[in-house]
Coordinates of C-alpha atoms and ligand atoms in Angstrom, one line a residue:
M1 CA 27.8 -95.7 68.6
F2 CA 30.1 -95.8 65.7
L3 CA 30.1 -97.7 62.7
L4 CA 33.3 -97.0 60.7
L5 CA 32.5 -96.3 56.8
A6 CA 34.2 -97.9 54.2
C7 CA 35.1 -96.1 50.9
S8 CA 36.0 -99.7 50.0
P9 CA 35.4 -101.8 47.8
A10 CA 31.6 -101.3 48.4
F11 CA 32.1 -97.9 47.3
S12 CA 35.4 -97.3 45.8
A13 CA 36.4 -93.6 45.7
D14 CA 36.2 -94.1 41.5
Q15 CA 31.9 -94.7 42.6
A16 CA 31.9 -91.8 44.8
S17 CA 33.6 -89.5 41.9
K18 CA 30.6 -91.0 39.5
S19 CA 28.4 -90.3 41.9
T20 CA 25.7 -87.7 41.6
F21 CA 25.5 -87.1 45.2
L22 CA 27.3 -85.2 47.5
S23 CA 29.6 -87.4 47.8
G24 CA 30.8 -87.7 44.3
I25 CA 30.3 -84.0 44.1
H26 CA 32.5 -83.9 47.2
K27 CA 35.0 -86.1 45.2
K28 CA 35.3 -84.2 42.1
N29 CA 36.5 -81.4 44.2
Q30 CA 39.5 -83.1 44.8
I31 CA 37.9 -83.6 48.7
S32 CA 38.3 -87.1 50.0
C33 CA 35.8 -89.0 52.4
A34 CA 38.5 -88.7 56.1
D35 CA 38.3 -84.4 55.1
C36 CA 34.6 -85.0 55.5
H37 CA 34.6 -88.0 57.7
G38 CA 37.6 -88.1 59.8
K39 CA 40.2 -89.8 59.4
S40 CA 38.5 -93.0 61.1
L41 CA 36.0 -92.3 58.7
A42 CA 33.8 -93.2 62.1
V43 CA 30.4 -91.6 61.5
N44 CA 27.9 -91.4 65.3
D45 CA 24.6 -91.3 64.4
S46 CA 24.0 -87.8 65.7
E47 CA 26.5 -87.2 63.1
T48 CA 28.1 -84.7 65.0
A49 CA 31.1 -84.5 63.8
L50 CA 30.3 -84.8 60.0
N51 CA 28.6 -82.2 60.6
K52 CA 31.3 -79.6 62.4
N53 CA 33.2 -80.6 58.9
C54 CA 30.4 -78.9 56.6
V55 CA 30.0 -76.0 59.1
E56 CA 33.9 -75.8 58.9
C57 CA 33.2 -75.4 55.0
H58 CA 30.7 -73.5 54.1
G59 CA 29.7 -71.8 57.6
T60 CA 26.4 -71.9 60.0
L61 CA 23.3 -71.8 58.9
E62 CA 22.8 -68.6 59.4
K63 CA 25.8 -67.6 57.6
L64 CA 24.0 -69.3 54.4
A65 CA 21.0 -67.8 55.3
S66 CA 22.5 -64.6 55.4
K67 CA 24.0 -64.8 51.7
S68 CA 20.3 -66.2 49.9
K69 CA 18.1 -64.2 48.3
E70 CA 15.5 -66.8 48.2
H71 CA 12.1 -66.0 48.9
I72 CA 11.8 -69.0 51.2
N73 CA 15.3 -69.4 52.8
P74 CA 15.4 -73.0 54.3
H75 CA 18.8 -72.0 56.3
N76 CA 16.1 -69.7 58.3
S77 CA 13.4 -71.5 59.5
H78 CA 12.0 -71.7 62.6
L79 CA 13.7 -75.3 62.7
G80 CA 16.1 -73.7 64.4
E81 CA 20.1 -74.8 64.4
V82 CA 19.5 -77.9 62.7
N83 CA 22.0 -81.4 61.4
C84 CA 23.1 -80.0 57.7
T85 CA 22.8 -83.9 56.9
T86 CA 18.8 -83.7 58.1
C87 CA 18.8 -82.3 54.4
H88 CA 21.9 -82.8 53.0
K89 CA 23.0 -86.6 52.1
G90 CA 26.5 -87.7 51.3
H91 CA 25.7 -90.9 49.9
G92 CA 21.4 -90.9 48.7
P93 CA 19.1 -87.8 47.6
S94 CA 19.3 -85.0 49.2
K95 CA 15.4 -83.9 50.4
A96 CA 14.5 -80.6 51.9
Y97 CA 12.9 -81.4 55.3
C98 CA 10.9 -78.1 54.9
N99 CA 8.9 -80.6 52.1
Y100 CA 7.5 -82.8 54.2
C101 CA 5.1 -80.1 55.6
H102 CA 5.3 -77.6 53.1
S103 CA 4.3 -77.9 49.7
F104 CA 7.4 -75.4 48.5
G105 CA 9.1 -78.8 46.4
M106 CA 12.2 -77.0 47.0
K107 CA 15.4 -78.6 45.6
I108 CA 18.8 -78.9 46.6
P109 CA 21.8 -79.4 45.3
A110 CA 22.2 -83.6 45.0
M111 CA 18.8 -84.5 44.9
G112 CA 19.9 -87.3 42.7
S113 CA 19.3 -89.3 39.8
A114 CA 19.7 -93.1 38.1
E115 CA 23.2 -93.1 38.6
Q116 CA 22.9 -93.4 42.4
S117 CA 22.4 -96.3 42.6
N118 CA 25.2 -97.6 43.1
D119 CA 25.1 -95.6 46.4
K120 CA 21.7 -97.5 47.8
K121 CA 23.7 -100.7 47.1
W122 CA 26.5 -99.4 49.3
T123 CA 24.5 -97.9 52.2
Q124 CA 22.0 -101.3 52.4
E125 CA 25.0 -103.4 52.1
T126 CA 27.7 -102.0 54.2
S127 CA 24.9 -101.9 57.0
Q128 CA 23.2 -105.2 56.7
K129 CA 27.3 -106.7 56.4
K130 CA 27.7 -104.6 59.9
S131 CA 24.8 -106.0 61.9
K132 CA 25.5 -109.1 61.1
K133 CA 29.0 -109.2 62.2
E134 CA 28.7 -106.9 65.5
K135 CA 27.6 -108.0 68.7
M136 CA 24.8 -106.2 70.2
K137 CA 26.8 -103.7 72.1
T138 CA 25.1 -102.8 75.7
E139 CA 25.3 -99.1 77.3
S140 CA 24.1 -98.6 80.4
A141 CA 22.3 -95.0 82.0
D142 CA 19.8 -94.1 85.0
V143 CA 17.1 -93.3 82.7
V144 CA 16.6 -93.2 79.1
V145 CA 13.8 -91.2 77.4
I146 CA 12.3 -92.1 73.9
G147 CA 11.3 -89.3 72.0
A148 CA 13.0 -85.3 71.8
G149 CA 10.1 -83.3 71.7
G150 CA 8.4 -80.9 74.9
A151 CA 8.0 -83.7 76.9
G152 CA 11.0 -85.6 76.7
Y153 CA 12.9 -82.6 76.9
V154 CA 11.1 -81.4 80.2
A155 CA 11.3 -85.0 81.4
S156 CA 14.9 -85.5 80.6
I157 CA 16.0 -81.9 82.6
T158 CA 14.4 -82.5 85.2
A159 CA 16.1 -86.0 85.4
H160 CA 19.3 -84.8 85.3
D161 CA 18.6 -81.7 87.4
A162 CA 17.8 -84.5 90.0
G163 CA 20.7 -86.1 89.7
A164 CA 20.2 -89.2 87.3
K165 CA 22.4 -90.1 84.2
V166 CA 20.3 -89.8 81.5
I167 CA 20.4 -90.4 77.7
L168 CA 17.8 -89.0 75.4
L169 CA 16.8 -91.0 72.1
E170 CA 15.2 -89.3 69.0
K171 CA 14.1 -91.0 66.3
M172 CA 14.0 -88.3 63.5
P173 CA 17.4 -86.3 62.6
I174 CA 16.2 -83.3 64.2
T175 CA 15.3 -83.1 67.4
G176 CA 11.8 -81.2 68.7
G177 CA 9.1 -83.2 67.2
N178 CA 5.8 -81.6 67.4
S179 CA 6.6 -79.2 69.9
M180 CA 8.4 -77.7 67.8
L181 CA 5.6 -76.5 65.5
A182 CA 3.5 -75.6 68.5
A183 CA 1.7 -72.1 67.3
G184 CA -0.3 -70.5 69.5
G185 CA 1.1 -71.0 73.1
I186 CA 0.9 -72.8 76.6
N187 CA -2.2 -72.6 78.5
A188 CA -1.7 -71.9 82.6
A189 CA -4.0 -70.6 85.2
A190 CA -3.3 -67.5 87.7
T191 CA 0.3 -67.1 86.5
R192 CA 2.1 -64.0 87.4
F193 CA 2.0 -62.9 84.1
Q194 CA -1.7 -62.7 84.2
K195 CA -1.4 -60.9 87.2
A196 CA 0.3 -58.6 85.8
R197 CA -2.1 -57.5 83.2
S198 CA -5.0 -57.8 85.7
I199 CA -6.3 -60.8 83.9
Q200 CA -8.6 -63.1 86.6
D201 CA -7.9 -66.4 86.2
D202 CA -8.3 -69.8 88.2
P203 CA -7.1 -73.2 88.4
A204 CA -10.7 -74.2 89.2
E205 CA -11.9 -73.2 86.0
M206 CA -9.1 -74.4 84.2
V207 CA -10.2 -77.4 85.2
K208 CA -13.5 -76.9 84.6
E209 CA -13.8 -75.9 81.3
T210 CA -10.9 -78.4 80.3
M211 CA -13.7 -80.9 81.6
K212 CA -16.4 -79.6 79.3
G213 CA -14.0 -79.3 76.6
G214 CA -13.0 -83.2 76.9
R215 CA -16.8 -83.7 77.1
E216 CA -16.1 -84.8 80.4
K217 CA -14.8 -87.9 79.1
N218 CA -11.3 -86.6 80.8
D219 CA -9.5 -88.0 83.9
P220 CA -10.7 -85.8 86.5
E221 CA -7.7 -86.5 88.2
L222 CA -5.2 -85.8 85.8
V223 CA -7.0 -82.7 84.7
K224 CA -6.6 -81.7 88.5
V225 CA -2.9 -81.2 88.1
L226 CA -2.6 -80.4 84.9
A227 CA -4.1 -77.0 85.8
Y228 CA -3.1 -76.7 89.3
R229 CA 0.2 -77.3 88.2
S230 CA 0.2 -74.9 85.1
S231 CA 1.4 -72.0 87.1
D232 CA 4.5 -73.6 88.1
A233 CA 5.0 -74.6 84.6
V234 CA 5.3 -71.8 83.2
D235 CA 8.0 -70.3 86.1
F236 CA 9.8 -73.7 85.4
L237 CA 10.1 -72.5 81.6
A238 CA 11.3 -68.7 82.3
S239 CA 13.7 -70.1 84.4
L240 CA 15.2 -72.2 81.6
G241 CA 15.6 -68.9 80.2
A242 CA 11.9 -68.6 77.9
D243 CA 10.0 -65.7 77.2
M244 CA 6.0 -66.5 78.1
T245 CA 4.9 -62.5 78.6
D246 CA 2.3 -62.5 76.1
L247 CA -1.1 -63.7 76.4
V248 CA -4.5 -64.7 74.1
R249 CA -7.1 -66.4 74.3
S250 CA -7.1 -69.9 72.9
G251 CA -11.4 -71.2 72.2
G252 CA -13.6 -72.7 75.1
V253 CA -12.3 -70.7 77.8
H254 CA -13.1 -67.5 79.7
A255 CA -10.0 -65.8 79.9
D256 CA -6.7 -65.0 78.7
R257 CA -4.8 -68.2 79.5
T258 CA -2.0 -68.7 76.8
H259 CA 1.3 -67.9 77.4
R260 CA 3.2 -67.0 74.7
P261 CA 6.4 -64.9 73.9
V262 CA 6.2 -61.3 73.1
G263 CA 4.8 -60.2 69.6
G264 CA 2.4 -63.6 69.6
A265 CA 5.6 -65.1 68.1
A266 CA 4.9 -68.9 68.2
V267 CA 6.1 -70.5 70.9
G268 CA 6.9 -73.5 69.8
P269 CA 10.0 -72.8 67.8
H270 CA 11.1 -70.4 71.0
L271 CA 10.8 -73.2 74.0
V272 CA 12.6 -76.0 71.5
K273 CA 15.4 -73.4 71.5
V274 CA 15.7 -72.5 75.4
Y275 CA 15.3 -76.6 75.6
R276 CA 18.1 -77.6 73.1
E277 CA 19.8 -75.0 75.2
N278 CA 19.6 -76.2 78.6
A279 CA 20.0 -79.9 77.4
A280 CA 23.3 -78.8 76.2
K281 CA 24.3 -76.8 78.7
R282 CA 24.2 -79.6 80.9
K283 CA 25.7 -81.8 78.7
I284 CA 22.6 -84.4 78.3
D285 CA 23.1 -87.0 76.1
V286 CA 20.9 -86.2 73.4
R287 CA 21.2 -88.7 70.1
V288 CA 19.3 -88.4 66.8
N289 CA 18.6 -90.7 64.1
S290 CA 18.2 -93.4 66.7
E291 CA 15.0 -95.2 67.1
V292 CA 13.4 -96.9 70.4
V293 CA 12.6 -99.9 68.6
K294 CA 11.9 -102.1 72.1
I295 CA 11.6 -101.3 75.9
L296 CA 12.7 -104.1 77.5
S297 CA 11.6 -106.0 81.1
D298 CA 12.2 -108.4 83.1
N299 CA 10.1 -111.9 83.7
N300 CA 8.3 -109.7 87.0
G301 CA 7.4 -107.0 84.1
T302 CA 9.9 -104.0 85.4
V303 CA 11.8 -102.2 82.6
T304 CA 15.2 -102.6 82.1
G305 CA 15.7 -100.7 79.3
V306 CA 15.8 -99.9 75.6
Q307 CA 16.8 -101.4 72.2
V308 CA 17.5 -98.5 69.9
K309 CA 18.1 -98.6 66.7
G310 CA 20.8 -96.1 65.7
K311 CA 21.1 -95.0 61.7
H312 CA 24.8 -95.7 61.6
S313 CA 25.3 -98.2 65.0
G314 CA 22.3 -100.1 63.9
L315 CA 20.5 -102.2 67.0
Y316 CA 22.1 -101.7 70.5
T317 CA 20.9 -101.9 74.1
I318 CA 20.6 -99.0 77.0
K319 CA 19.9 -100.9 79.9
A320 CA 18.2 -98.3 82.8
K321 CA 15.8 -98.5 85.7
A322 CA 13.8 -96.1 84.4
V323 CA 11.9 -95.4 80.9
I324 CA 10.4 -92.4 80.1
D325 CA 8.1 -93.0 76.8
T326 CA 7.5 -89.0 75.5
A327 CA 7.2 -90.4 72.1
G328 CA 4.3 -88.4 71.0
G329 CA 0.7 -88.8 69.0
F330 CA 0.1 -90.3 66.0
A331 CA -1.9 -88.3 63.3
A332 CA 0.8 -88.4 60.8
N333 CA 0.1 -91.6 61.0
N334 CA -2.1 -92.7 58.2
E335 CA -2.9 -96.2 58.3
L336 CA -3.3 -96.0 62.6
V337 CA -5.3 -92.9 62.1
G338 CA -7.0 -94.9 59.1
F339 CA -7.6 -97.6 61.7
Y340 CA -9.4 -95.7 64.6
K341 CA -11.4 -93.9 62.0
P342 CA -11.5 -94.1 58.6
Q343 CA -13.1 -91.0 57.7
F344 CA -10.0 -88.9 58.3
K345 CA -8.0 -91.5 56.8
E346 CA -7.1 -88.9 54.3
T347 CA -7.4 -85.6 55.6
A348 CA -4.4 -83.6 55.5
S349 CA -2.1 -83.8 58.9
S350 CA -0.4 -81.1 60.8
N351 CA 1.6 -82.9 62.4
Q352 CA 5.7 -83.5 62.1
P353 CA 6.2 -86.6 59.6
G354 CA 7.5 -88.9 62.8
A355 CA 4.3 -88.5 64.7
T356 CA 3.8 -92.2 63.7
G357 CA 2.5 -93.6 67.7
E358 CA 5.4 -96.0 68.3
G359 CA 5.0 -94.9 71.2
V360 CA 1.8 -95.9 72.4
V361 CA 2.5 -99.2 70.6
L362 CA 6.0 -99.6 72.3
A363 CA 4.0 -99.3 75.7
E364 CA 1.6 -101.6 74.5
K365 CA 3.8 -104.7 74.1
I366 CA 5.1 -104.5 77.5
G367 CA 1.4 -104.7 79.4
A368 CA -0.1 -100.8 79.2
K369 CA -3.6 -100.0 78.9
V370 CA -4.2 -97.9 76.0
I371 CA -7.1 -95.7 75.9
D372 CA -9.5 -93.5 73.8
M373 CA -7.0 -94.4 70.3
E374 CA -10.1 -93.4 68.2
Q375 CA -10.9 -89.7 69.6
I376 CA -8.5 -87.6 66.9
Q377 CA -9.1 -83.8 66.7
I378 CA -9.5 -81.9 63.7
H379 CA -8.4 -78.9 63.8
P380 CA -10.6 -76.2 62.2
T381 CA -8.1 -73.7 60.6
M382 CA -5.3 -75.4 58.2
G383 CA -4.4 -73.3 55.3
G384 CA -6.6 -73.9 52.6
E385 CA -4.5 -77.0 50.7
T386 CA -1.4 -77.0 52.6
K387 CA 0.1 -78.7 56.0
V388 CA 0.2 -75.2 57.5
L389 CA -2.0 -74.7 60.9
I390 CA -2.9 -71.4 61.4
S391 CA -3.3 -70.5 64.7
E392 CA -6.3 -70.6 67.1
T393 CA -4.6 -67.6 68.4
V394 CA -4.9 -65.6 65.3
R395 CA -9.6 -66.1 65.8
G396 CA -7.6 -65.0 69.4
S397 CA -6.8 -61.7 68.1
G398 CA -10.2 -61.1 66.4
A399 CA -9.8 -62.8 63.2
I400 CA -13.6 -64.0 62.1
L401 CA -14.5 -67.0 60.1
V402 CA -17.2 -66.9 57.1
N403 CA -17.9 -69.2 54.7
H404 CA -18.1 -68.8 50.8
A405 CA -21.3 -66.9 51.1
G406 CA -19.0 -64.3 53.2
K407 CA -21.3 -64.8 56.5
R408 CA -20.1 -66.3 60.2
F409 CA -21.6 -69.5 60.7
V410 CA -19.7 -69.9 64.3
N411 CA -18.2 -68.9 67.4
E412 CA -15.0 -68.5 66.1
L413 CA -13.9 -69.0 70.0
T414 CA -15.9 -72.1 70.3
T415 CA -13.8 -75.4 70.9
R416 CA -11.9 -77.1 67.9
D417 CA -14.8 -80.1 67.6
K418 CA -17.4 -77.6 67.3
A419 CA -15.7 -75.3 65.0
S420 CA -14.5 -78.0 63.0
A421 CA -17.9 -80.0 62.7
A422 CA -19.2 -76.0 61.6
I423 CA -17.3 -75.6 58.6
F424 CA -17.4 -79.1 57.7
E425 CA -21.5 -78.2 56.8
Q426 CA -20.2 -75.1 55.0
P427 CA -20.0 -75.5 51.1
D428 CA -17.1 -76.7 49.6
K429 CA -16.0 -77.8 53.2
S430 CA -13.7 -74.9 53.7
A431 CA -13.8 -71.3 55.1
F432 CA -11.9 -67.9 55.2
L433 CA -10.7 -66.1 58.1
I434 CA -11.1 -62.6 57.7
L435 CA -9.1 -59.8 59.7
G436 CA -7.6 -56.7 59.7
E437 CA -4.8 -54.2 60.3
D438 CA -4.6 -54.5 64.3
I439 CA -5.4 -58.2 64.4
R440 CA -2.3 -59.1 62.0
K441 CA -0.2 -56.5 64.2
S442 CA -1.2 -58.7 67.0
N443 CA 0.2 -61.6 66.1
V444 CA 3.6 -61.9 64.4
Q445 CA 2.9 -65.5 62.9
I446 CA 0.7 -63.8 60.2
D447 CA 3.2 -62.1 58.9
G448 CA 5.0 -66.0 58.1
Y449 CA 1.8 -67.1 56.8
I450 CA 1.8 -64.0 54.2
V451 CA 5.7 -65.2 53.4
L452 CA 4.4 -68.8 53.0
G453 CA 1.7 -66.8 50.5
L454 CA -1.4 -68.2 52.5
V455 CA -2.9 -64.6 53.5
Q456 CA -4.9 -62.1 50.7
E457 CA -4.9 -58.4 51.3
S458 CA -6.5 -55.6 49.8
D459 CA -7.1 -51.8 50.9
S460 CA -11.0 -52.3 51.2
I461 CA -13.5 -55.2 51.9
E462 CA -14.9 -54.9 48.9
G463 CA -11.5 -55.6 46.7
L464 CA -10.7 -58.5 49.4
A465 CA -14.4 -60.2 48.4
S466 CA -13.4 -60.4 45.0
K467 CA -10.3 -61.7 45.6
M468 CA -12.0 -64.2 47.4
G469 CA -14.4 -65.2 45.1
V470 CA -17.2 -63.8 48.2
P471 CA -20.4 -61.8 47.6
A472 CA -18.8 -58.1 48.5
A473 CA -21.9 -56.9 50.2
A474 CA -22.3 -59.9 52.0
L475 CA -18.8 -60.1 53.4
A476 CA -19.0 -55.9 54.1
A477 CA -22.1 -56.4 55.9
T478 CA -21.0 -59.3 57.9
V479 CA -17.6 -57.4 58.9
D480 CA -20.0 -54.2 59.9
S481 CA -22.2 -56.1 62.1
Y482 CA -19.2 -57.4 64.0
N483 CA -17.8 -54.2 64.4
K484 CA -21.2 -53.3 65.7
A485 CA -20.5 -56.7 68.2
F486 CA -17.2 -55.6 69.2
D487 CA -18.7 -52.0 70.6
A488 CA -21.8 -53.4 72.5
K489 CA -19.8 -55.7 73.8
N490 CA -22.0 -57.9 72.7
D491 CA -22.3 -60.9 70.0
P492 CA -26.0 -61.3 69.8
E493 CA -25.7 -64.4 66.6
F494 CA -23.1 -66.2 67.9
K495 CA -22.6 -65.5 71.4
R496 CA -19.1 -64.7 71.1
Q497 CA -17.4 -64.1 74.3
D498 CA -14.5 -61.8 73.4
I499 CA -13.9 -59.6 70.6
P500 CA -10.3 -57.8 71.5
R501 CA -10.0 -56.4 67.8
K502 CA -12.3 -54.8 65.4
I503 CA -11.9 -55.9 61.7
A504 CA -10.6 -52.4 60.2
G505 CA -8.3 -51.1 57.9
P506 CA -5.8 -49.8 56.2
K507 CA -5.5 -53.2 55.3
Y508 CA -8.1 -55.9 55.0
Y509 CA -6.7 -59.4 54.8
S510 CA -8.2 -63.1 54.4
I511 CA -6.9 -66.6 55.0
W512 CA -8.7 -69.6 53.4
V513 CA -9.0 -72.7 55.8
K514 CA -9.8 -76.3 56.0
P515 CA -9.9 -78.3 58.7
G516 CA -7.0 -81.3 59.3
R517 CA -5.8 -84.0 61.4
H518 CA -3.8 -82.6 64.2
H519 CA -4.0 -83.7 68.1
T520 CA -4.3 -87.7 69.3
M521 CA -6.5 -88.0 72.8
G522 CA -6.1 -91.2 73.1
G523 CA -2.9 -93.1 74.2
V524 CA -1.0 -94.8 77.0
K525 CA -2.9 -94.7 80.3
I526 CA -1.1 -92.9 83.5
N527 CA -1.7 -91.8 86.8
T528 CA -0.9 -88.4 88.7
E529 CA 2.8 -90.0 89.3
A530 CA 3.1 -89.8 85.5
Q531 CA 3.8 -93.8 86.1
V532 CA 2.3 -96.3 82.8
I533 CA -0.8 -98.4 84.0
S534 CA -1.0 -101.8 83.1
T535 CA -4.0 -103.9 81.5
K536 CA -4.4 -105.2 85.3
G537 CA -4.6 -101.6 86.6
T538 CA -1.1 -101.9 88.7
P539 CA 2.0 -99.3 87.4
V540 CA 4.0 -100.7 84.9
V541 CA 7.2 -100.5 87.0
G542 CA 10.1 -97.9 86.1
L543 CA 7.8 -96.6 83.4
Y544 CA 6.9 -93.3 83.1
A545 CA 5.3 -91.5 80.1
A546 CA 4.4 -87.5 79.8
G547 CA 2.9 -85.6 76.5
E548 CA 0.9 -86.8 74.0
V549 CA 2.0 -90.4 73.8
T550 CA -0.6 -90.5 76.9
G551 CA -4.5 -90.5 76.8
G552 CA -6.7 -89.1 79.5
V553 CA -5.7 -85.6 80.4
H554 CA -7.5 -84.4 77.6
G555 CA -10.9 -86.5 77.1
W556 CA -12.2 -86.4 73.7
N557 CA -11.4 -83.1 72.4
R558 CA -8.4 -81.3 73.4
L559 CA -8.6 -77.6 74.5
G560 CA -6.3 -75.7 72.3
G561 CA -2.7 -74.4 74.5
N562 CA -3.2 -77.4 76.7
A563 CA -1.0 -79.9 74.9
I564 CA 2.1 -77.9 76.0
T565 CA 1.0 -77.6 79.4
D566 CA 0.8 -81.7 79.4
T567 CA 4.4 -81.6 78.0
V568 CA 6.0 -79.7 81.0
V569 CA 3.4 -80.6 83.9
F570 CA 3.8 -84.1 83.3
G571 CA 7.3 -84.2 81.8
R572 CA 8.7 -82.5 85.4
I573 CA 6.3 -85.4 87.0
A574 CA 8.0 -88.3 84.8
G575 CA 11.2 -86.9 84.8
A576 CA 11.1 -86.4 89.0
N577 CA 9.6 -89.7 89.9
A578 CA 12.5 -91.4 86.9
A579 CA 15.3 -90.4 89.2
K580 CA 13.5 -90.6 92.7
F581 CA 12.7 -94.3 91.3
I582 CA 16.5 -94.9 90.7
K583 CA 17.5 -93.1 93.7
Q584 CA 15.3 -95.5 95.4
H585 CA 16.7 -98.8 93.6
T586 CA 20.4 -98.3 93.5
V587 CA 22.4 -99.9 95.8
K588 CA 24.9 -98.1 97.6
K589 CA 28.9 -99.5 97.4
P590 CA 29.9 -99.8 100.8
Ligands
FAD1 P1 6.8 -84.4 70.1 O1 6.8 -83.0 70.5 O2 5.6 -85.1 68.8 O3 8.0 -84.8 70.3 C1 7.1 -86.8 70.0 C2 9.2 -87.1 70.0 O4 9.4 -88.9 69.8 C3 8.7 -86.7 68.4 O5 10.5 -86.0 68.2 C4 9.4 -87.9 67.9 O6 9.9 -88.0 66.3 C5 9.5 -89.2 68.8 N1 9.7 -90.2 68.7 C6 8.6 -91.3 68.2 N2 8.9 -92.6 68.4 C7 10.5 -92.8 68.8 C8 10.6 -93.6 68.8 N3 10.3 -94.8 68.7 N4 12.6 -93.5 69.5 C9 12.9 -92.4 69.9 N5 11.9 -91.0 69.3 C10 10.7 -91.4 69.0 N6 -0.2 -77.8 72.0 C11 -0.5 -76.7 72.2 O7 -0.7 -76.5 73.5 N7 -0.6 -75.8 72.1 C12 0.1 -75.3 70.9 O8 0.6 -73.5 70.4 C13 0.0 -76.1 70.0 N8 0.2 -75.7 68.7 C14 0.3 -76.8 67.6 C15 1.0 -76.6 66.4 C16 1.1 -77.3 65.5 C17 1.3 -77.6 64.0 C18 0.8 -79.1 66.2 C19 0.7 -80.1 65.1 C20 0.5 -79.6 67.3 C21 0.8 -78.0 68.1 N9 0.1 -78.1 69.3 C22 -0.1 -77.6 70.3 C23 0.2 -79.7 69.8 C24 1.8 -80.2 70.6 O9 2.2 -79.2 70.2 C25 2.1 -80.9 71.1 O10 0.5 -82.3 71.5 C26 3.1 -81.4 71.5 O11 3.8 -80.7 71.7 C27 3.3 -83.2 71.7 O12 4.2 -82.8 72.7 P2 4.9 -84.4 72.9 O13 6.5 -83.9 73.5 O14 4.1 -84.9 73.7 O15 5.2 -85.2 71.6
SIN2 C1 -3.4 -73.4 67.5 O1 -2.3 -72.6 67.7 O2 -4.1 -73.5 66.4 C2 -2.7 -74.7 68.3 C3 -2.8 -74.7 69.7 C4 -3.0 -76.3 69.8 O3 -2.9 -77.0 69.6 O4 -3.2 -76.4 71.2

């Protein structure tokens, strides 16, 4: 979908050259509109050609990153190879995308000033004129997928491989969603990777522990599917090229079940890179800046497609026999969270800014049943006042939690609801993670927290205590007693089952942590075939859903590592069933 950009009369070359936006800066350097936009001045929603031109002139992100001397290098981030226009705007104030999640306050050229009101006016006027004048366009596909996070990519790849023509739509300027941020790993039981390390595990245990963690409020049939197909899910990821070889323990389970890349690297950026590459290899039509605003259905309630609002193209329709809703959760939506859980409204969220829950609303509007919306998970460890999640796997690797008195107060590997509740009971409603050198080395993500300035370090426990402002003798006694529990393989005070490493030097580290809004367990009700269930109890014909947009899999409290399993297991089911559905309903031409 294209919209023609007009340099005049609404936005003349003269105005452009006066602007301090990138358009003006380019004009001053004798670069014309056509140099960036191409001769036709057309821009598609994914801004592909525009970005190709940015790269041609300025180089790839990798090249730009290699030139940078900055401490935090925005061109070398976990977001991967994203569009330049994600941060740099031609006709509006540029804004570093990183600032949505981090608190760097990063400044980039052409942030904008009062003079730029012309550009704003231009953008609004032009797009309004276009949307009034143009008749709404219609395209068609076999399957439309809403939301390009993990579940969306998995469903798209699966449906494509089963022969369907797929369009994957993402409202944000980059794909990846919350899946891109996943830190810990993916849970799976009885995998070949566990067997290679002689780890005893069993899907039946995964069912039991997932149900217990969810306070037995989960849909047991969905949980069985999750657990019994989890090993296959990891094999599927490996078949796409993902590295799932490292293992660690998450809270509330008896075995090292959380799979992640070698060295303990964050699972999300790795998986999203793999998904992007696989989608590109298959030439799947992935569109960013493309928000689904309506799921369309006929008089019988059968799904017929979606209405999309493209950043440049405006409103258009895609006809499709099957729609897969993978639009994620709503933990970044203050209003919605406040509506369901007023006490969490002001809590910081670990989520990407697009995790605002429209996927639930869209499905509800065409009759989907929505469940457990008030079940919002608080993660125990976000970095101090930031939005950076400190992965549960830091505790899984051996770190302990201490309070401002330097004392442990909870089994660090209990479920999140309990760990968060325990922190809320401490003075200042915050705590510290304490770890030593071996723990740091086992989890490469900790190096990232060091770069972000979230970690304090010292050559001695006493030195660390003084930096933290906690009593040195108490902290030393706590660490000593934990190390004795490691030696005795018994933690009498808190009954922690797994202590994989001692807290030992040469360096000791602490991270100040506070609980934050992390996951929304509720959403659209589905059955084991990933069909969306209506308020009448029957499937909404042609509508499938997977991932955080759904409710029922995790009950009232999700176990760490189970969400990525959810996206892969149910994403695959949704993709396969949507493709099967369209085959059954496609009339063959004679
Ligand atoms: P998402 O990945 O969030 O994707 C949904 C996409 O839909 C988003 O890109 C969104 O912008 C888009 N979208 C929304 N509405 C629309 C619309 N109307 N039109 C078009 N697009 C739309 N879980 C684990 O199991 N292990 C972990 O280690 C882990 N770590 C985490 C760390 C962090 C910091 C966070 C925030 C979560 C973590 N989770 C983890 C949870 C897990 O990442 C998510 O639950 C899961 O990735 C959700 O995947 P999804 O595909 O359902 O949604
Ligand atoms: C984490 O690594 O703590 C997040 C894992 C999850 O949310 O499952």
